[in-house]
Amino acid sequence: MDRTPSLPPRPQIDAAGRIPAGERALVLGGGGSTGNAWLIGVVAGLHAAGLDVTSADLTIGTSAGSTAAAQFAGASPADLFAATVAAVPPGRAGRPGSAGRVQAAADHIDRMTATVAAARDADDLRHRMCAAALDRPGSADAELQARWRATVAARLPRPDWPERAVLITAVDAERAEPVVFDRLSGVELADAVAASCSSGFAYRIGDRRYVDGGYRRNAENADLAAGYGRVLVLSPFGGRSFAPAEWGTDLAAQVDELRAQGSRVETVTPSPDAERLFGANAMDLSLRPDAARAGFAQGEALAGRLARFWA
């Protein structure tokens, strides 16, 4: 169960050292519940305008992006978008039903900020975050673990891994080592997504425990697309990092690395007028329809330019 997952075959480099332009990778970054809704909206907006990015040769999902990756593997962007905007929210922003989630997100941001301030480097930060997750009560609560898996599984249109290449990121909490799950890793899709989204406690799969894939490098982990000719990154978190810029964990550093290796890269982040939907409000379920609509509008607006890039 804890064997190292396999990675999909990388495209062959030609005699001139160039990456074939026909290999496309879609990167779906983390960003909480509203981030997941925004991802669905962007992809649905692109699809409505005639651009289907779910046909990518490789899809990389982290945290909320891992949920989206699994959702796109089992349902059409249009159906996912319709379900997201039609969902009845548990309460308006700031009212019972959302306040607890908003507070939990704010507490997580505060913990992350304090841990970054105490860490020496990115590796030390990952060790600290893993140790903290292992100490939380949920890591030893079998009932809570089962509820979390059931919650995640209910979000997925299909329980099985798709045939096409999908990578789900996580971190082995006990070793503080990055992990990438795929359909050959011996881990069920719902478990892989539950691990990738587990920022509050360490999620158990077999005899190992895992935490959020955002602790691997950042909310996007776009560096896993190395070797692909065209890389489209959708980043609900806006490419930001809690860590200092010199650590090189932010999306800009990942994009620079990809481009230096020959990849063409396009990034999409939420528009400034939608920023209220993310950050500390990222777990407010009442904002999901608005986040999906904001993403849809961006996808439709960007479809023409991105179609030329993706073709």
mmCIF file of C-alpha atoms in Angstrom:
data_model
loop_
_atom_site.group_PDB
_atom_site.id
_atom_site.type_symbol
_atom_site.label_atom_id
_atom_site.label_comp_id
_atom_site.label_asym_id
_atom_site.label_seq_id
_atom_site.Cartn_x
_atom_site.Cartn_y
_atom_site.Cartn_z
ATOM 1 C CA MET A 1 0.000 0.000 0.000
ATOM 2 C CA ASP A 2 2.853 2.389 0.658
ATOM 3 C CA ARG A 3 4.938 1.549 -2.403
ATOM 4 C CA THR A 4 6.165 4.459 -4.505
ATOM 5 C CA PRO A 5 3.534 5.345 -7.103
ATOM 6 C CA SER A 6 4.566 5.199 -10.735
ATOM 7 C CA LEU A 7 4.774 8.307 -12.862
ATOM 8 C CA PRO A 8 3.371 8.418 -16.397
ATOM 9 C CA PRO A 9 5.805 8.171 -19.299
ATOM 10 C CA ARG A 10 7.384 11.518 -20.081
ATOM 11 C CA PRO A 11 7.527 12.741 -23.702
ATOM 12 C CA GLN A 12 10.689 11.985 -25.628
ATOM 13 C CA ILE A 13 13.121 14.840 -26.211
ATOM 14 C CA ASP A 14 14.130 15.198 -29.862
ATOM 15 C CA ALA A 15 17.701 15.337 -31.224
ATOM 16 C CA ALA A 16 17.797 19.114 -30.789
ATOM 17 C CA GLY A 17 16.826 18.849 -27.145
ATOM 18 C CA ARG A 18 13.301 20.132 -27.740
ATOM 19 C CA ILE A 19 10.118 18.874 -26.076
ATOM 20 C CA PRO A 20 7.416 17.775 -28.538
ATOM 21 C CA ALA A 21 4.723 20.466 -28.574
ATOM 22 C CA GLY A 22 1.947 17.890 -28.750
ATOM 23 C CA GLU A 23 2.181 16.899 -25.077
ATOM 24 C CA ARG A 24 -0.195 18.907 -22.874
ATOM 25 C CA ALA A 25 -0.423 19.048 -19.080
ATOM 26 C CA LEU A 26 -3.222 20.568 -16.987
ATOM 27 C CA VAL A 27 -2.332 21.634 -13.446
ATOM 28 C CA LEU A 28 -5.189 22.134 -10.978
ATOM 29 C CA GLY A 29 -4.036 23.923 -7.844
ATOM 30 C CA GLY A 30 -5.372 23.937 -4.298
ATOM 31 C CA GLY A 31 -7.539 26.635 -2.798
ATOM 32 C CA GLY A 32 -10.238 25.214 -0.549
ATOM 33 C CA SER A 33 -13.902 24.695 -1.310
ATOM 34 C CA THR A 34 -14.307 27.942 -3.257
ATOM 35 C CA GLY A 35 -11.097 27.139 -5.109
ATOM 36 C CA ASN A 36 -12.586 23.836 -6.239
ATOM 37 C CA ALA A 37 -15.723 25.652 -7.438
ATOM 38 C CA TRP A 38 -13.618 28.222 -9.305
ATOM 39 C CA LEU A 39 -11.644 25.458 -11.036
ATOM 40 C CA ILE A 40 -14.888 23.830 -12.154
ATOM 41 C CA GLY A 41 -16.091 27.193 -13.411
ATOM 42 C CA VAL A 42 -12.945 27.999 -15.401
ATOM 43 C CA VAL A 43 -12.867 24.601 -17.107
ATOM 44 C CA ALA A 44 -16.611 24.761 -17.788
ATOM 45 C CA GLY A 45 -16.265 28.279 -19.241
ATOM 46 C CA LEU A 46 -13.458 27.151 -21.526
ATOM 47 C CA HIS A 47 -15.504 24.120 -22.540
ATOM 48 C CA ALA A 48 -18.594 26.213 -23.308
ATOM 49 C CA ALA A 49 -16.442 28.375 -25.571
ATOM 50 C CA GLY A 50 -15.156 25.318 -27.449
ATOM 51 C CA LEU A 51 -11.935 24.459 -25.589
ATOM 52 C CA ASP A 52 -11.790 21.125 -23.744
ATOM 53 C CA VAL A 53 -8.730 21.086 -21.489
ATOM 54 C CA THR A 54 -9.853 17.902 -19.723
ATOM 55 C CA SER A 55 -8.352 16.011 -22.674
ATOM 56 C CA ALA A 56 -4.851 16.849 -21.424
ATOM 57 C CA ASP A 57 -2.203 14.131 -21.696
ATOM 58 C CA LEU A 58 -1.481 14.657 -17.997
ATOM 59 C CA THR A 59 -3.572 16.186 -15.207
ATOM 60 C CA ILE A 60 -1.960 17.120 -11.885
ATOM 61 C CA GLY A 61 -4.242 17.767 -8.907
ATOM 62 C CA THR A 62 -3.360 19.151 -5.495
ATOM 63 C CA SER A 63 -5.783 19.448 -2.565
ATOM 64 C CA ALA A 64 -8.940 21.122 -3.969
ATOM 65 C CA GLY A 65 -7.392 20.553 -7.384
ATOM 66 C CA SER A 66 -7.173 16.823 -6.701
ATOM 67 C CA THR A 67 -10.931 16.791 -6.135
ATOM 68 C CA ALA A 68 -11.442 18.687 -9.390
ATOM 69 C CA ALA A 69 -9.134 16.302 -11.261
ATOM 70 C CA ALA A 70 -11.169 13.324 -10.053
ATOM 71 C CA GLN A 71 -14.435 15.117 -10.821
ATOM 72 C CA PHE A 72 -13.412 15.948 -14.401
ATOM 73 C CA ALA A 73 -12.439 12.317 -14.865
ATOM 74 C CA GLY A 74 -16.009 11.204 -14.156
ATOM 75 C CA ALA A 75 -18.351 13.978 -15.313
ATOM 76 C CA SER A 76 -18.559 16.694 -17.948
ATOM 77 C CA PRO A 77 -17.499 20.262 -17.077
ATOM 78 C CA ALA A 78 -21.021 21.475 -17.903
ATOM 79 C CA ASP A 79 -22.668 19.024 -15.506
ATOM 80 C CA LEU A 80 -20.193 19.794 -12.720
ATOM 81 C CA PHE A 81 -20.727 23.530 -13.172
ATOM 82 C CA ALA A 82 -24.502 23.205 -13.180
ATOM 83 C CA ALA A 83 -24.428 21.149 -9.980
ATOM 84 C CA THR A 84 -22.098 23.651 -8.282
ATOM 85 C CA VAL A 85 -24.149 26.760 -9.003
ATOM 86 C CA ALA A 86 -27.426 24.969 -8.226
ATOM 87 C CA ALA A 87 -26.284 23.664 -4.849
ATOM 88 C CA VAL A 88 -28.202 25.128 -1.911
ATOM 89 C CA PRO A 89 -25.626 26.777 0.392
ATOM 90 C CA PRO A 90 -25.788 25.903 4.110
ATOM 91 C CA GLY A 91 -26.117 29.568 5.043
ATOM 92 C CA ARG A 92 -25.084 32.987 3.916
ATOM 93 C CA ALA A 93 -21.526 34.121 4.443
ATOM 94 C CA GLY A 94 -20.830 34.780 8.096
ATOM 95 C CA ARG A 95 -23.964 33.000 9.342
ATOM 96 C CA PRO A 96 -24.275 29.588 11.048
ATOM 97 C CA GLY A 97 -23.272 26.822 8.686
ATOM 98 C CA SER A 98 -20.315 28.735 7.274
ATOM 99 C CA ALA A 99 -18.794 30.584 10.242
ATOM 100 C CA GLY A 100 -17.116 27.463 11.633
ATOM 101 C CA ARG A 101 -15.496 26.646 8.294
ATOM 102 C CA VAL A 102 -14.337 30.229 7.823
ATOM 103 C CA GLN A 103 -12.804 30.244 11.301
ATOM 104 C CA ALA A 104 -11.066 26.923 10.644
ATOM 105 C CA ALA A 105 -9.567 28.335 7.446
ATOM 106 C CA ALA A 106 -8.397 31.458 9.271
ATOM 107 C CA ASP A 107 -6.861 29.333 12.026
ATOM 108 C CA HIS A 108 -5.055 27.237 9.399
ATOM 109 C CA ILE A 109 -3.618 30.373 7.787
ATOM 110 C CA ASP A 110 -2.430 31.598 11.198
ATOM 111 C CA ARG A 111 -0.770 28.234 11.946
ATOM 112 C CA MET A 112 0.862 28.167 8.550
ATOM 113 C CA THR A 113 2.195 31.719 8.925
ATOM 114 C CA ALA A 114 3.629 30.976 12.373
ATOM 115 C CA THR A 115 5.206 27.706 11.223
ATOM 116 C CA VAL A 116 6.836 29.371 8.219
ATOM 117 C CA ALA A 117 8.297 32.022 10.521
ATOM 118 C CA ALA A 118 9.889 29.312 12.682
ATOM 119 C CA ALA A 119 11.162 27.133 9.810
ATOM 120 C CA ARG A 120 14.696 27.222 8.418
ATOM 121 C CA ASP A 121 13.800 26.215 4.866
ATOM 122 C CA ALA A 122 11.144 24.457 2.800
ATOM 123 C CA ASP A 123 12.190 20.994 3.964
ATOM 124 C CA ASP A 124 12.065 22.029 7.626
ATOM 125 C CA LEU A 125 8.647 23.590 7.030
ATOM 126 C CA ARG A 126 7.308 20.344 5.580
ATOM 127 C CA HIS A 127 8.619 18.384 8.586
ATOM 128 C CA ARG A 128 7.003 20.848 10.999
ATOM 129 C CA MET A 129 3.641 20.775 9.230
ATOM 130 C CA CYS A 130 3.649 16.985 9.153
ATOM 131 C CA ALA A 131 4.534 16.726 12.842
ATOM 132 C CA ALA A 132 1.721 19.127 13.742
ATOM 133 C CA ALA A 133 -0.788 17.148 11.668
ATOM 134 C CA LEU A 134 0.218 13.879 13.318
ATOM 135 C CA ASP A 135 -0.358 15.439 16.746
ATOM 136 C CA ARG A 136 -3.931 16.494 15.988
ATOM 137 C CA PRO A 137 -6.680 14.243 17.427
ATOM 138 C CA GLY A 138 -8.177 13.390 14.034
ATOM 139 C CA SER A 139 -5.040 11.504 13.042
ATOM 140 C CA ALA A 140 -5.896 8.761 15.552
ATOM 141 C CA ASP A 141 -9.711 8.937 15.302
ATOM 142 C CA ALA A 142 -10.900 6.079 13.084
ATOM 143 C CA GLU A 143 -14.485 7.354 13.021
ATOM 144 C CA LEU A 144 -13.414 10.823 11.901
ATOM 145 C CA GLN A 145 -11.162 9.299 9.255
ATOM 146 C CA ALA A 146 -14.059 7.220 7.922
ATOM 147 C CA ARG A 147 -16.345 10.265 7.820
ATOM 148 C CA TRP A 148 -13.726 12.240 5.929
ATOM 149 C CA ARG A 149 -13.329 9.486 3.342
ATOM 150 C CA ALA A 150 -17.103 9.245 2.919
ATOM 151 C CA THR A 151 -17.325 13.010 2.443
ATOM 152 C CA VAL A 152 -14.645 12.964 -0.226
ATOM 153 C CA ALA A 153 -16.042 9.896 -1.979
ATOM 154 C CA ALA A 154 -19.477 11.555 -2.197
ATOM 155 C CA ARG A 155 -17.943 14.379 -4.235
ATOM 156 C CA LEU A 156 -16.569 12.075 -6.919
ATOM 157 C CA PRO A 157 -18.800 11.139 -9.885
ATOM 158 C CA ARG A 158 -16.981 7.802 -10.273
ATOM 159 C CA PRO A 159 -14.957 5.763 -7.773
ATOM 160 C CA ASP A 160 -12.367 4.465 -10.233
ATOM 161 C CA TRP A 161 -9.205 6.047 -11.557
ATOM 162 C CA PRO A 162 -9.459 7.168 -15.190
ATOM 163 C CA GLU A 163 -7.353 5.490 -17.844
ATOM 164 C CA ARG A 164 -5.667 8.748 -18.763
ATOM 165 C CA ALA A 165 -2.756 10.001 -16.673
ATOM 166 C CA VAL A 166 -3.835 11.752 -13.462
ATOM 167 C CA LEU A 167 -1.423 12.521 -10.632
ATOM 168 C CA ILE A 168 -2.674 13.310 -7.118
ATOM 169 C CA THR A 169 -0.140 14.875 -4.751
ATOM 170 C CA ALA A 170 0.229 14.297 -1.013
ATOM 171 C CA VAL A 171 2.940 14.097 1.637
ATOM 172 C CA ASP A 172 3.798 11.060 3.756
ATOM 173 C CA ALA A 173 3.346 12.629 7.205
ATOM 174 C CA GLU A 174 5.608 10.241 9.116
ATOM 175 C CA ARG A 175 8.504 10.613 6.677
ATOM 176 C CA ALA A 176 7.697 14.190 5.611
ATOM 177 C CA GLU A 177 8.316 13.004 2.057
ATOM 178 C CA PRO A 178 6.355 13.984 -1.071
ATOM 179 C CA VAL A 179 4.115 11.310 -2.581
ATOM 180 C CA VAL A 180 2.363 11.159 -5.941
ATOM 181 C CA PHE A 181 -0.572 8.790 -6.380
ATOM 182 C CA ASP A 182 -1.773 7.512 -9.756
ATOM 183 C CA ARG A 183 -3.932 4.632 -10.984
ATOM 184 C CA LEU A 184 -1.007 2.206 -10.649
ATOM 185 C CA SER A 185 -0.129 3.132 -7.068
ATOM 186 C CA GLY A 186 -2.457 0.624 -5.399
ATOM 187 C CA VAL A 187 -4.441 3.394 -3.682
ATOM 188 C CA GLU A 188 -8.128 3.971 -4.362
ATOM 189 C CA LEU A 189 -9.031 7.297 -5.962
ATOM 190 C CA ALA A 190 -11.130 8.470 -2.995
ATOM 191 C CA ASP A 191 -8.243 7.728 -0.601
ATOM 192 C CA ALA A 192 -5.746 9.597 -2.795
ATOM 193 C CA VAL A 193 -8.007 12.666 -2.913
ATOM 194 C CA ALA A 194 -8.758 12.461 0.820
ATOM 195 C CA ALA A 195 -5.024 12.429 1.548
ATOM 196 C CA SER A 196 -4.313 15.316 -0.833
ATOM 197 C CA CYS A 197 -7.024 17.433 0.832
ATOM 198 C CA SER A 198 -6.120 16.570 4.438
ATOM 199 C CA SER A 199 -4.728 19.774 5.916
ATOM 200 C CA GLY A 200 -6.371 19.445 9.346
ATOM 201 C CA PHE A 201 -5.038 16.015 10.336
ATOM 202 C CA ALA A 202 -3.025 13.142 8.893
ATOM 203 C CA TYR A 203 -5.173 10.779 6.806
ATOM 204 C CA ARG A 204 -4.467 7.057 7.078
ATOM 205 C CA ILE A 205 -4.149 4.764 4.072
ATOM 206 C CA GLY A 206 -3.107 1.281 5.144
ATOM 207 C CA ASP A 207 -0.189 1.635 7.526
ATOM 208 C CA ARG A 208 0.846 5.107 6.340
ATOM 209 C CA ARG A 209 -0.547 8.554 7.124
ATOM 210 C CA TYR A 210 -0.645 11.463 4.686
ATOM 211 C CA VAL A 211 -1.254 15.198 4.626
ATOM 212 C CA ASP A 212 -2.249 17.839 2.109
ATOM 213 C CA GLY A 213 -0.433 17.855 -1.235
ATOM 214 C CA GLY A 214 0.090 21.591 -0.843
ATOM 215 C CA TYR A 215 2.822 20.776 1.689
ATOM 216 C CA ARG A 216 4.814 19.076 -1.083
ATOM 217 C CA ARG A 217 6.010 22.315 -2.641
ATOM 218 C CA ASN A 218 3.069 24.672 -3.013
ATOM 219 C CA ALA A 219 -0.607 24.699 -3.904
ATOM 220 C CA GLU A 220 0.107 23.896 -7.572
ATOM 221 C CA ASN A 221 3.073 21.489 -7.771
ATOM 222 C CA ALA A 222 3.404 22.449 -11.422
ATOM 223 C CA ASP A 223 6.988 21.178 -11.466
ATOM 224 C CA LEU A 224 5.543 17.673 -11.918
ATOM 225 C CA ALA A 225 4.670 18.715 -15.478
ATOM 226 C CA ALA A 226 8.360 18.912 -16.399
ATOM 227 C CA GLY A 227 8.884 17.458 -19.870
ATOM 228 C CA TYR A 228 5.506 18.504 -21.276
ATOM 229 C CA GLY A 229 5.411 20.915 -24.180
ATOM 230 C CA ARG A 230 2.434 22.988 -23.041
ATOM 231 C CA VAL A 231 1.406 23.418 -19.428
ATOM 232 C CA LEU A 232 -1.796 25.164 -18.362
ATOM 233 C CA VAL A 233 -1.892 26.041 -14.659
ATOM 234 C CA LEU A 234 -5.145 27.005 -12.939
ATOM 235 C CA SER A 235 -4.297 28.456 -9.534
ATOM 236 C CA PRO A 236 -7.154 29.442 -7.183
ATOM 237 C CA PHE A 237 -4.554 30.560 -4.644
ATOM 238 C CA GLY A 238 -3.125 33.034 -7.149
ATOM 239 C CA GLY A 239 0.302 31.416 -7.216
ATOM 240 C CA ARG A 240 1.164 32.825 -3.807
ATOM 241 C CA SER A 241 3.242 31.070 -1.180
ATOM 242 C CA PHE A 242 3.432 31.519 2.581
ATOM 243 C CA ALA A 243 7.163 30.853 2.344
ATOM 244 C CA PRO A 244 9.846 33.460 1.575
ATOM 245 C CA ALA A 245 10.505 34.022 -2.126
ATOM 246 C CA GLU A 246 14.085 32.801 -1.789
ATOM 247 C CA TRP A 247 12.811 29.304 -0.955
ATOM 248 C CA GLY A 248 11.526 29.009 -4.525
ATOM 249 C CA THR A 249 8.233 27.344 -3.610
ATOM 250 C CA ASP A 250 5.875 29.839 -5.260
ATOM 251 C CA LEU A 251 4.241 29.272 -8.638
ATOM 252 C CA ALA A 252 6.441 31.842 -10.380
ATOM 253 C CA ALA A 253 9.538 29.801 -9.512
ATOM 254 C CA GLN A 254 7.884 26.623 -10.803
ATOM 255 C CA VAL A 255 6.908 28.354 -14.052
ATOM 256 C CA ASP A 256 10.441 29.667 -14.530
ATOM 257 C CA GLU A 257 11.803 26.140 -14.122
ATOM 258 C CA LEU A 258 9.345 24.692 -16.633
ATOM 259 C CA ARG A 259 10.115 27.374 -19.196
ATOM 260 C CA ALA A 260 13.857 26.925 -18.706
ATOM 261 C CA GLN A 261 13.350 23.249 -19.575
ATOM 262 C CA GLY A 262 11.501 24.117 -22.784
ATOM 263 C CA SER A 263 7.832 24.059 -21.774
ATOM 264 C CA ARG A 264 5.369 26.731 -22.814
ATOM 265 C CA VAL A 265 3.324 27.735 -19.771
ATOM 266 C CA GLU A 266 0.110 29.683 -19.272
ATOM 267 C CA THR A 267 -1.316 30.459 -15.827
ATOM 268 C CA VAL A 268 -4.825 31.513 -14.836
ATOM 269 C CA THR A 269 -5.590 33.012 -11.418
ATOM 270 C CA PRO A 270 -8.807 34.511 -10.042
ATOM 271 C CA SER A 271 -9.632 38.031 -11.198
ATOM 272 C CA PRO A 272 -9.087 40.827 -8.628
ATOM 273 C CA ASP A 273 -12.810 41.401 -8.177
ATOM 274 C CA ALA A 274 -13.219 37.777 -7.038
ATOM 275 C CA GLU A 275 -10.502 37.781 -4.369
ATOM 276 C CA ARG A 276 -13.075 38.029 -1.556
ATOM 277 C CA LEU A 277 -14.110 34.462 -2.418
ATOM 278 C CA PHE A 278 -10.762 32.938 -1.483
ATOM 279 C CA GLY A 279 -8.155 33.100 1.274
ATOM 280 C CA ALA A 280 -9.872 33.077 4.673
ATOM 281 C CA ASN A 281 -13.236 32.553 2.930
ATOM 282 C CA ALA A 282 -12.043 29.522 0.984
ATOM 283 C CA MET A 283 -14.037 27.067 3.109
ATOM 284 C CA ASP A 284 -17.302 29.054 3.055
ATOM 285 C CA LEU A 285 -19.658 26.741 1.170
ATOM 286 C CA SER A 286 -22.134 29.574 0.628
ATOM 287 C CA LEU A 287 -19.613 31.230 -1.712
ATOM 288 C CA ARG A 288 -19.162 28.226 -4.003
ATOM 289 C CA PRO A 289 -21.788 29.284 -6.579
ATOM 290 C CA ASP A 290 -20.243 32.760 -6.834
ATOM 291 C CA ALA A 291 -16.759 31.274 -7.204
ATOM 292 C CA ALA A 292 -17.955 28.923 -9.948
ATOM 293 C CA ARG A 293 -19.629 31.775 -11.840
ATOM 294 C CA ALA A 294 -16.511 33.929 -11.523
ATOM 295 C CA GLY A 295 -14.394 31.089 -12.902
ATOM 296 C CA PHE A 296 -16.850 30.454 -15.744
ATOM 297 C CA ALA A 297 -16.692 34.095 -16.831
ATOM 298 C CA GLN A 298 -12.893 33.966 -16.840
ATOM 299 C CA GLY A 299 -12.849 30.718 -18.797
ATOM 300 C CA GLU A 300 -15.158 32.090 -21.476
ATOM 301 C CA ALA A 301 -13.115 35.289 -21.748
ATOM 302 C CA LEU A 302 -9.789 33.452 -22.014
ATOM 303 C CA ALA A 303 -10.892 30.660 -24.338
ATOM 304 C CA GLY A 304 -9.791 32.324 -27.578
ATOM 305 C CA ARG A 305 -6.255 33.023 -26.395
ATOM 306 C CA LEU A 306 -5.835 29.699 -24.637
ATOM 307 C CA ALA A 307 -7.188 27.762 -27.627
ATOM 308 C CA ARG A 308 -4.251 29.003 -29.709
ATOM 309 C CA PHE A 309 -1.878 27.966 -26.938
ATOM 310 C CA TRP A 310 -3.519 24.544 -26.387
ATOM 311 C CA ALA A 311 -4.029 23.542 -30.020
#
